[in-house]
Short mmCIF file of C-alpha atoms in Angstrom, two decimals:
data_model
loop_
_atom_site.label_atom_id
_atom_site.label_comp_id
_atom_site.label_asym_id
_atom_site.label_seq_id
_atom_site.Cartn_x
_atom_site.Cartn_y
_atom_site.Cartn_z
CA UNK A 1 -7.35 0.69 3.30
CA UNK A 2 -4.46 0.97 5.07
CA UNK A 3 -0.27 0.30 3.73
CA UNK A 4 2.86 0.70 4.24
CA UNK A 5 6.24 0.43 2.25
CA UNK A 6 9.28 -0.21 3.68
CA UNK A 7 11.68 1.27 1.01
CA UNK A 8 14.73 -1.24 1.27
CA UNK A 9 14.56 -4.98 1.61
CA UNK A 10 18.17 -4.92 2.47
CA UNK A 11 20.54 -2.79 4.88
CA UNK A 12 24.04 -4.01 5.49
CA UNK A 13 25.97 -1.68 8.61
CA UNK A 14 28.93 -2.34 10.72
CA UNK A 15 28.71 -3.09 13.93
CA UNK A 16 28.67 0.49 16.34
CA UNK A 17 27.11 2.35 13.30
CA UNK A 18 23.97 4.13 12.88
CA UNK A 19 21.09 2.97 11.40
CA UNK A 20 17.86 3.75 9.74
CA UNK A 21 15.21 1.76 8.86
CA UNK A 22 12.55 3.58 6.78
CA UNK A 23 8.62 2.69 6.35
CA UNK A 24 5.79 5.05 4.94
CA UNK A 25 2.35 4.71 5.61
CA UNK A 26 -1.02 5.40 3.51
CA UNK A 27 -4.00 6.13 4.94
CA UNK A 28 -7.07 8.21 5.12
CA UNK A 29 -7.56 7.99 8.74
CA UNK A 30 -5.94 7.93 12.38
CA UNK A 31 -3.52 5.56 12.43
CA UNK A 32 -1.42 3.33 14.80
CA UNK A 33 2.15 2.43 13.64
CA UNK A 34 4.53 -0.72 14.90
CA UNK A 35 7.64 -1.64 14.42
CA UNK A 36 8.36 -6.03 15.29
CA UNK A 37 11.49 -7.78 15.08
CA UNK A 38 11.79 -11.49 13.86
CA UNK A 39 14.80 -13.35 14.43
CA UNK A 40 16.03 -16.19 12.80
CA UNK A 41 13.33 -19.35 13.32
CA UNK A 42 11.53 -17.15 15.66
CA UNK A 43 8.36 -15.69 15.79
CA UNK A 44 8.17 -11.30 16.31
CA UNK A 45 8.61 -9.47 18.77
CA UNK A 46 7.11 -5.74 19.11
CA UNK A 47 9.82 -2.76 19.10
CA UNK A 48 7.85 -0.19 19.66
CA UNK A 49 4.59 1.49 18.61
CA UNK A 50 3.11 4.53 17.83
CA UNK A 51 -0.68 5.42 18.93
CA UNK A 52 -0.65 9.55 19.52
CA UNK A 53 1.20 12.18 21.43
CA UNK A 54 5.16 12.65 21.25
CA UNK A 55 5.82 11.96 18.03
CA UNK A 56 9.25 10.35 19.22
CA UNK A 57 8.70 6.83 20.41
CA UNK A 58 11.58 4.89 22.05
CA UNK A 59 11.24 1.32 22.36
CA UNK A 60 13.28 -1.96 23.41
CA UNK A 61 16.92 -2.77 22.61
CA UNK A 62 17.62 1.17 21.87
CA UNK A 63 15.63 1.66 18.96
CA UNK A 64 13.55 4.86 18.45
CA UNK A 65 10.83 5.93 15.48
CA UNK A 66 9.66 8.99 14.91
CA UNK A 67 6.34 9.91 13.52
CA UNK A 68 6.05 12.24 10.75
CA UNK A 69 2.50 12.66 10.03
CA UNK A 70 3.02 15.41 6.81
CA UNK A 71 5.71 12.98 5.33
CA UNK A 72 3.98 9.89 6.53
CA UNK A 73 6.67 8.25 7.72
CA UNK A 74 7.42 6.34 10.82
CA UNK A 75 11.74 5.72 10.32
CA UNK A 76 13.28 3.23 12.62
CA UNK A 77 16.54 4.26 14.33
CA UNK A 78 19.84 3.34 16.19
CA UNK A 79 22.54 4.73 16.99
CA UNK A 80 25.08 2.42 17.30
CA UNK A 81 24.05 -1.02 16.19
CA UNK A 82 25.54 -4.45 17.54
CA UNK A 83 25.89 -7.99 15.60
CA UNK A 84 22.76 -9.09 17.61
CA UNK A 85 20.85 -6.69 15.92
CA UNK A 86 20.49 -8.69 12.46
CA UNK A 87 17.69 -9.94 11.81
CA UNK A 88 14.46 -8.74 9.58
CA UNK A 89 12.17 -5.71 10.94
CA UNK A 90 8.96 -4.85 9.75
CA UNK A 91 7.12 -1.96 9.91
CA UNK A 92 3.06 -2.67 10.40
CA UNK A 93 0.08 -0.24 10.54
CA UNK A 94 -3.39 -0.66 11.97
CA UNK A 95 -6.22 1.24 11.17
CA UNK A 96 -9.43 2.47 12.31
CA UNK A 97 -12.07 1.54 10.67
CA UNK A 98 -13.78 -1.45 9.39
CA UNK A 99 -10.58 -3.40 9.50
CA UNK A 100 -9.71 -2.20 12.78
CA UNK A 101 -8.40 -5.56 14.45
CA UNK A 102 -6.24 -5.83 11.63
CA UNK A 103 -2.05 -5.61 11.34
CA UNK A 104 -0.71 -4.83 7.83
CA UNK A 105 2.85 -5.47 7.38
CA UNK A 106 5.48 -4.00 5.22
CA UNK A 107 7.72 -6.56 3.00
CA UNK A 108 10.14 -6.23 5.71
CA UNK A 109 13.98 -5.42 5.83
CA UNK A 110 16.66 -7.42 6.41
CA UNK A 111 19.31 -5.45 8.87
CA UNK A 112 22.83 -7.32 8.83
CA UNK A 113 25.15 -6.06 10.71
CA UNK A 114 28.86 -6.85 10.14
CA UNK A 115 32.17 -6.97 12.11
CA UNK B 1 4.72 -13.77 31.33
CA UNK B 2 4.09 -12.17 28.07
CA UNK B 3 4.30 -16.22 26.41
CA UNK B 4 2.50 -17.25 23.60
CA UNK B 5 3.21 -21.03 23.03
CA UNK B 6 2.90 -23.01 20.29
CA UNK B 7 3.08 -26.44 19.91
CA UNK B 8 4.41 -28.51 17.63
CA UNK B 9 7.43 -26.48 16.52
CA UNK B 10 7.73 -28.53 13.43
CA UNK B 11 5.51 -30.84 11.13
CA UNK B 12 5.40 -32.62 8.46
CA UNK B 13 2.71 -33.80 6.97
CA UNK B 14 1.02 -35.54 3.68
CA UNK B 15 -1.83 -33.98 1.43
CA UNK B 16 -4.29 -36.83 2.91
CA UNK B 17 -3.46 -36.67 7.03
CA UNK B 18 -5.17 -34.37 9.27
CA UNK B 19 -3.34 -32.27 12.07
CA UNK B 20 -3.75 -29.69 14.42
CA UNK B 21 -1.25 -27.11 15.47
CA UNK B 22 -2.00 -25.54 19.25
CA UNK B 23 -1.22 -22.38 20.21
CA UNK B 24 -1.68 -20.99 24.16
CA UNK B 25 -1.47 -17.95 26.13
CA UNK B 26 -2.01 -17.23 29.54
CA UNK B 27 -1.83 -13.82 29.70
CA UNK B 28 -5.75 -13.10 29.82
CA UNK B 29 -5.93 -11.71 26.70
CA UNK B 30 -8.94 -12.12 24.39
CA UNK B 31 -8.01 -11.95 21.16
CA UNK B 32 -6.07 -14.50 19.25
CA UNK B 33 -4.80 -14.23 15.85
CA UNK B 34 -3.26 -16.95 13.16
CA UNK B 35 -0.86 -15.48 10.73
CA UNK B 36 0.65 -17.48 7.60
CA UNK B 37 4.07 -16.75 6.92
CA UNK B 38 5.90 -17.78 3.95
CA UNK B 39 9.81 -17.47 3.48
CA UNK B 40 11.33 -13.94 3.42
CA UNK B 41 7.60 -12.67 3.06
CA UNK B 42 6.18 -10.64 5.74
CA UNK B 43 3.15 -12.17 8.13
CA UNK B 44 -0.63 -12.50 6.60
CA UNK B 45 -3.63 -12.55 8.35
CA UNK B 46 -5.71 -15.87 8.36
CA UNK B 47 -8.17 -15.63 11.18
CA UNK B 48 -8.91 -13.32 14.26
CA UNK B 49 -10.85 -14.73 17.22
CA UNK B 50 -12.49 -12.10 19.72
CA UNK B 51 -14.17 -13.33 23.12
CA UNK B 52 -13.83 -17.16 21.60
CA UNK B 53 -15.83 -15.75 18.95
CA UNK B 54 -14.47 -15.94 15.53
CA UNK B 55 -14.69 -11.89 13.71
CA UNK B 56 -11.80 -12.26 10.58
CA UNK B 57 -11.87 -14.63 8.40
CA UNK B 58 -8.97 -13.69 5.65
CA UNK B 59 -10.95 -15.87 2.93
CA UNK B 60 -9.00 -18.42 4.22
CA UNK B 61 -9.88 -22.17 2.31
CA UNK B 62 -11.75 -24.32 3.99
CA UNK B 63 -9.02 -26.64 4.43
CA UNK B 64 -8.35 -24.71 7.16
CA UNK B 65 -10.10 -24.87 10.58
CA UNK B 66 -10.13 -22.64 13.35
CA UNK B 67 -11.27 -23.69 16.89
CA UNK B 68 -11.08 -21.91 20.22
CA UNK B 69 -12.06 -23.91 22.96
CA UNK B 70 -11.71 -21.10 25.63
CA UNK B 71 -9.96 -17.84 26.15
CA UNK B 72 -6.51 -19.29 26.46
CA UNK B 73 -6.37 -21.90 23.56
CA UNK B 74 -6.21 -21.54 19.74
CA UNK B 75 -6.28 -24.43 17.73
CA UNK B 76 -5.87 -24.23 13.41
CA UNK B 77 -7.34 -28.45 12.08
CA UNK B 78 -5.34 -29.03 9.28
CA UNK B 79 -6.96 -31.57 6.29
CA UNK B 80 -5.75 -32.26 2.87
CA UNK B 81 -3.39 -29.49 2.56
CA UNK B 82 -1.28 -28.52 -0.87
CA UNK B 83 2.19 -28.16 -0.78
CA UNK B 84 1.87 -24.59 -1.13
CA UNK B 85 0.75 -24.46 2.25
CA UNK B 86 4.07 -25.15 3.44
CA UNK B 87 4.94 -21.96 5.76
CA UNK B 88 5.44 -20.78 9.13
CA UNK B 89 2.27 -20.62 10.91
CA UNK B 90 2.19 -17.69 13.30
CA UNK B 91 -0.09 -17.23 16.79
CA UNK B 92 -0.54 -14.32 18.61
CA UNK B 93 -2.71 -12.71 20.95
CA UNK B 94 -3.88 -9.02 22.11
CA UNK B 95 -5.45 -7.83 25.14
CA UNK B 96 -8.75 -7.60 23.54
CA UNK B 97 -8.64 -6.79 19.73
CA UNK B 98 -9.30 -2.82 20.36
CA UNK B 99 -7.18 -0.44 18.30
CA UNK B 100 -3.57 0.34 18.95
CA UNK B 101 -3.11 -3.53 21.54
CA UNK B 102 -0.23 -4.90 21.18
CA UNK B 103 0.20 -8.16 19.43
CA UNK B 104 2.10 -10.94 21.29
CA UNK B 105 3.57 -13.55 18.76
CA UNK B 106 4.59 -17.25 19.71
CA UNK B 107 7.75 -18.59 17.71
CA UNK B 108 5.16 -20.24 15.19
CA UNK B 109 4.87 -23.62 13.58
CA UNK B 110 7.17 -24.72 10.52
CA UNK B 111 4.78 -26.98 8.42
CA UNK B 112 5.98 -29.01 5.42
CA UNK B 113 2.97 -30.38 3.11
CA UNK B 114 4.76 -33.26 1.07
#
């Protein structure tokens, strides 16, 4: 079966700094690797994904993940964030396999993003 | 359009009525998806339906009932629910359930079981 863990629940930033959202994935086979956004009241909306080849992946709103398949990790990242960038981000993995139409998400983490 | 719409945005509802929340997308996919999401908890699975055929069924109670007319129209009948099941009921579709399609999510449902 196939998981992931987002390691914080919570990242507060100022506005303009960096940011780096982690997630780790477990699995035993080939794997495809998401990143959504949910606003407040508002369903999600996909980021970015990973399926194969360059292991950078750049995505909407200037985000970017990179896939690191001996650490198993799959880090969100900006740059330089803005105050319309808070909201909660989850990290989700599907699988090949028998539950291959399946999404499993991460607990999710909050990114708040201050003045 | 990459719209999922779902209709109503809010309910409320007793343990005895029955409703239905709708959910629509017109972007030819063929696989639709309900999630249940409860507060500050990430999106679960309840059902998957591929070619209006239903292929996941998250052990889902029966209280619960999927329908899917045609290939643009989700439908989750709602009877004798628990408070428990008060959450934000996701939608969302995929081009056709294969590996690696991306899902498109509607802004969900907010049901409240009193």
């Amino acid at each position: 079966a196939q998981s992931v863990t987002q390691l914080d629940s919570q990242v507060p930033v100022f506005e303009e700094a960096p940011v780096e959202l982690r997630c780790n994935y477990s699995s035993s086979v080939s794997v495809y690797l998401f990143w959504y956004v949910q606003y407040p009241n508002q369903g999600l909306q996909l980021l970015l994904k990973y399926l194969s080849g360059s292991t950078l992946v750049k995505g909407i709103n200037g985000f970017e993940a990179e896939f690191n398949k001996s650490q198993t990790s799959f880090h969100l990242r900006k740059p330089s964030v803005h105050i319309s960038d808070t909201a909660e981000y989850f990290c989700a993995v599907m699988g090949s396999g028998g539950s291959n139409y399946k999404l499993t998400f991460g607990k999710g983490t909050l990114l708040t993003v201050n003045p | 359009d990459t719209e999922v719409t779902q209709t109503p945005k809010h309910l409320v509802m007793g343990m005895t009525n029955k409703k239905s929340l709708k959910c629509e997308q017109h972007m030819g996919h063929r696989a639709m998806y309900w999630y249940k999401q409860k507060a500050k908890k990430p999106p679960e699975l309840m059902f998957v339906y591929s070619y209006e055929k239903l292929s996941i069924n998250e052990s889902v109670p029966s209280r619960f009932s999927p329908e899917c007319p045609n290939s643009s129209l989700l439908n989750l009948h709602l009877h004798a629910l628990q408070p428990e099941d008060s959450a934000l009921y996701l939608c969302a579709s995929s081009q056709s359930g294969g590996l690696g399609d991306t899902q498109y999510f509607g802004p969900g449902t907010r049901l409240t079981v009193l």
